Amino acid sequence: MRETLTDRFRFLRAFLANPRQVGAILPTSRWAVRAMLDLADVRRAELVVELGAGTGVQTGEILNRLAPGARLVSLEIDPDLAKLLEERYDDPRLTVVCDSAENLDAHLGGKRADVLVSVLPYTSFDAGLRRRVLDLLPVALAPGGVLLVLQYSPFILGELRRRFPSVQQTITPWNVPPAFIFVCRADAS
Ligand SMILES: C[S@@+](CC[C@H](N)C(=O)[O-])C[C@H]1O[C@@H](n2cnc3c(N)ncnc32)[C@H](O)[C@@H]1O
């Protein structure tokens, strides 16, 4: 409970310092995180990549589900939040990278993600950054891979449909505000 409150404070502080970059005043709820991760087979993934890890609400749940020999690469642009993630999760499967998602390719060592989780604030990105990051997503997915995107509006749906032949959406009410979850596949099957 204390950790949750401290994390909320850290998150709010990051938001106040850089509202457009953080894009939310609260971390995603654990119910929304679980609902999102239930839509992909994290247990069978060899490589999971997370974009915009924040205080680690997805990170911890991904590690709970991840197989012993698999890897998780978590990108977070805020140095304080990236440091928190490194200190909190002492797990050899995890690599925390403090860098922008637009440089994702440089951190995957030529590998592609079986599950790619994005909780980036696309609606507050400028158009150029949004396009650069979105253009990377299909390329970063392994064959048969799944992209999960959590957002607070459906604004991004058209952009995802332009890049993925299969996009499904759902809404989870168990978050403040209710969250849109998009499940995207590069192969339409
Ligand atoms: C809406 S918050 C989500 C945080 C966390 N995943 C959650 O669900 O609570 C967005 C996060 O993305 C990070 N972020 C913003 N722009 C980024 C970028 N270009 N590359 C990597 N992370 C970024 C922010 O610092 C923030 O931690």
Short mmCIF file of C-alpha atoms in Angstrom, two decimals, residues 57-177:
data_model
loop_
_atom_site.label_atom_id
_atom_site.label_comp_id
_atom_site.label_asym_id
_atom_site.label_seq_id
_atom_site.Cartn_x
_atom_site.Cartn_y
_atom_site.Cartn_z
CA VAL A 57 3.06 -1.55 -13.22
CA GLN A 58 3.35 -3.54 -16.46
CA THR A 59 6.99 -4.49 -15.78
CA GLY A 60 6.19 -6.41 -12.58
CA GLU A 61 3.21 -8.22 -14.07
CA ILE A 62 5.15 -9.13 -17.23
CA LEU A 63 7.98 -10.56 -15.07
CA ASN A 64 5.39 -12.59 -13.10
CA ARG A 65 4.24 -14.20 -16.34
CA LEU A 66 7.56 -14.45 -18.19
CA ALA A 67 9.27 -17.83 -18.73
CA PRO A 68 12.63 -18.41 -16.94
CA GLY A 69 14.79 -18.12 -20.07
CA ALA A 70 12.89 -15.25 -21.70
CA ARG A 71 13.78 -11.53 -21.75
CA LEU A 72 12.03 -8.26 -21.09
CA VAL A 73 13.41 -4.97 -22.44
CA SER A 74 11.70 -1.95 -20.83
CA LEU A 75 12.20 1.52 -22.30
CA GLU A 76 11.51 4.60 -20.20
CA ILE A 77 12.61 8.09 -21.19
CA ASP A 78 12.45 9.66 -17.70
CA PRO A 79 15.81 9.00 -15.91
CA ASP A 80 14.25 9.04 -12.41
CA LEU A 81 11.63 6.47 -13.37
CA ALA A 82 14.20 4.31 -15.20
CA LYS A 83 16.39 4.35 -12.07
CA LEU A 84 13.41 3.31 -9.95
CA LEU A 85 12.74 0.35 -12.27
CA GLU A 86 16.36 -0.78 -12.09
CA GLU A 87 16.36 -0.60 -8.30
CA ARG A 88 13.00 -2.29 -7.89
CA TYR A 89 13.34 -5.28 -10.23
CA ASP A 90 16.52 -7.20 -9.60
CA ASP A 91 15.79 -9.80 -12.27
CA PRO A 92 18.34 -11.09 -14.81
CA ARG A 93 15.59 -11.37 -17.44
CA LEU A 94 15.00 -7.59 -17.36
CA THR A 95 16.95 -4.88 -19.18
CA VAL A 96 15.87 -1.33 -18.36
CA VAL A 97 16.80 1.20 -21.03
CA CYS A 98 16.59 4.94 -20.42
CA ASP A 99 15.97 6.16 -23.94
CA SER A 100 13.19 7.25 -26.27
CA ALA A 101 11.02 4.60 -27.88
CA GLU A 102 11.99 6.05 -31.26
CA ASN A 103 15.44 4.47 -30.72
CA LEU A 104 14.00 1.05 -29.95
CA ASP A 105 15.85 -0.71 -32.74
CA ALA A 106 19.22 0.12 -31.17
CA HIS A 107 18.30 -1.85 -28.02
CA LEU A 108 16.98 -5.12 -29.42
CA GLY A 109 20.25 -6.58 -30.72
CA GLY A 110 18.63 -7.54 -34.03
CA LYS A 111 15.83 -9.47 -32.26
CA ARG A 112 12.09 -8.84 -32.59
CA ALA A 113 9.45 -8.87 -29.90
CA ASP A 114 6.92 -11.66 -29.50
CA VAL A 115 4.90 -9.30 -27.32
CA LEU A 116 5.28 -5.52 -27.55
CA VAL A 117 3.51 -3.44 -24.88
CA SER A 118 3.07 0.29 -25.48
CA VAL A 119 1.64 2.69 -22.91
CA LEU A 120 3.10 5.80 -24.51
CA PRO A 121 1.05 9.05 -24.54
CA TYR A 122 0.63 9.20 -28.34
CA THR A 123 -2.05 11.89 -28.18
CA SER A 124 0.32 14.37 -26.54
CA PHE A 125 3.32 13.54 -28.76
CA ASP A 126 4.03 15.98 -31.57
CA ALA A 127 3.08 14.57 -34.95
CA GLY A 128 6.68 13.79 -35.97
CA LEU A 129 7.51 11.78 -32.84
CA ARG A 130 4.17 9.97 -33.01
CA ARG A 131 4.81 8.93 -36.61
CA ARG A 132 8.41 7.86 -35.95
CA VAL A 133 7.41 5.64 -33.03
CA LEU A 134 4.30 4.18 -34.70
CA ASP A 135 6.27 3.38 -37.87
CA LEU A 136 8.70 1.29 -35.77
CA LEU A 137 6.07 -0.90 -34.18
CA PRO A 138 5.26 -3.34 -37.01
CA VAL A 139 8.97 -3.71 -37.78
CA ALA A 140 9.79 -4.52 -34.14
CA LEU A 141 7.33 -7.44 -34.01
CA ALA A 142 8.43 -11.04 -34.60
CA PRO A 143 6.32 -13.15 -37.00
CA GLY A 144 3.15 -14.06 -35.10
CA GLY A 145 3.89 -11.33 -32.55
CA VAL A 146 1.31 -9.15 -30.81
CA LEU A 147 1.33 -5.43 -30.04
CA LEU A 148 -0.74 -4.26 -27.05
CA VAL A 149 -1.46 -0.53 -26.86
CA LEU A 150 -3.19 1.12 -23.90
CA GLN A 151 -4.58 4.64 -24.36
CA TYR A 152 -7.12 6.99 -22.78
CA SER A 153 -8.87 7.78 -26.06
CA PRO A 154 -9.60 5.96 -29.34
CA PHE A 155 -7.68 8.65 -31.29
CA ILE A 156 -4.86 6.28 -32.25
CA LEU A 157 -7.10 3.61 -33.82
CA GLY A 158 -6.84 4.95 -37.40
CA GLU A 159 -3.04 5.20 -37.15
CA LEU A 160 -2.84 1.60 -35.93
CA ARG A 161 -5.17 0.38 -38.71
CA ARG A 162 -2.93 2.01 -41.31
CA ARG A 163 0.03 -0.03 -40.02
CA PHE A 164 -1.53 -3.36 -38.96
CA PRO A 165 -3.89 -5.61 -40.94
CA SER A 166 -5.51 -6.79 -37.71
CA VAL A 167 -6.51 -4.39 -34.92
CA GLN A 168 -9.02 -5.30 -32.22
CA GLN A 169 -10.11 -2.93 -29.47
CA THR A 170 -11.62 -3.29 -26.05
CA ILE A 171 -12.28 -0.93 -23.14
CA THR A 172 -11.47 -1.66 -19.53
CA PRO A 173 -13.57 0.33 -17.04
CA TRP A 174 -11.27 -0.67 -14.15
CA ASN A 175 -8.96 2.29 -14.60
CA VAL A 176 -9.12 6.06 -13.99
CA PRO A 177 -9.99 7.09 -16.65
#
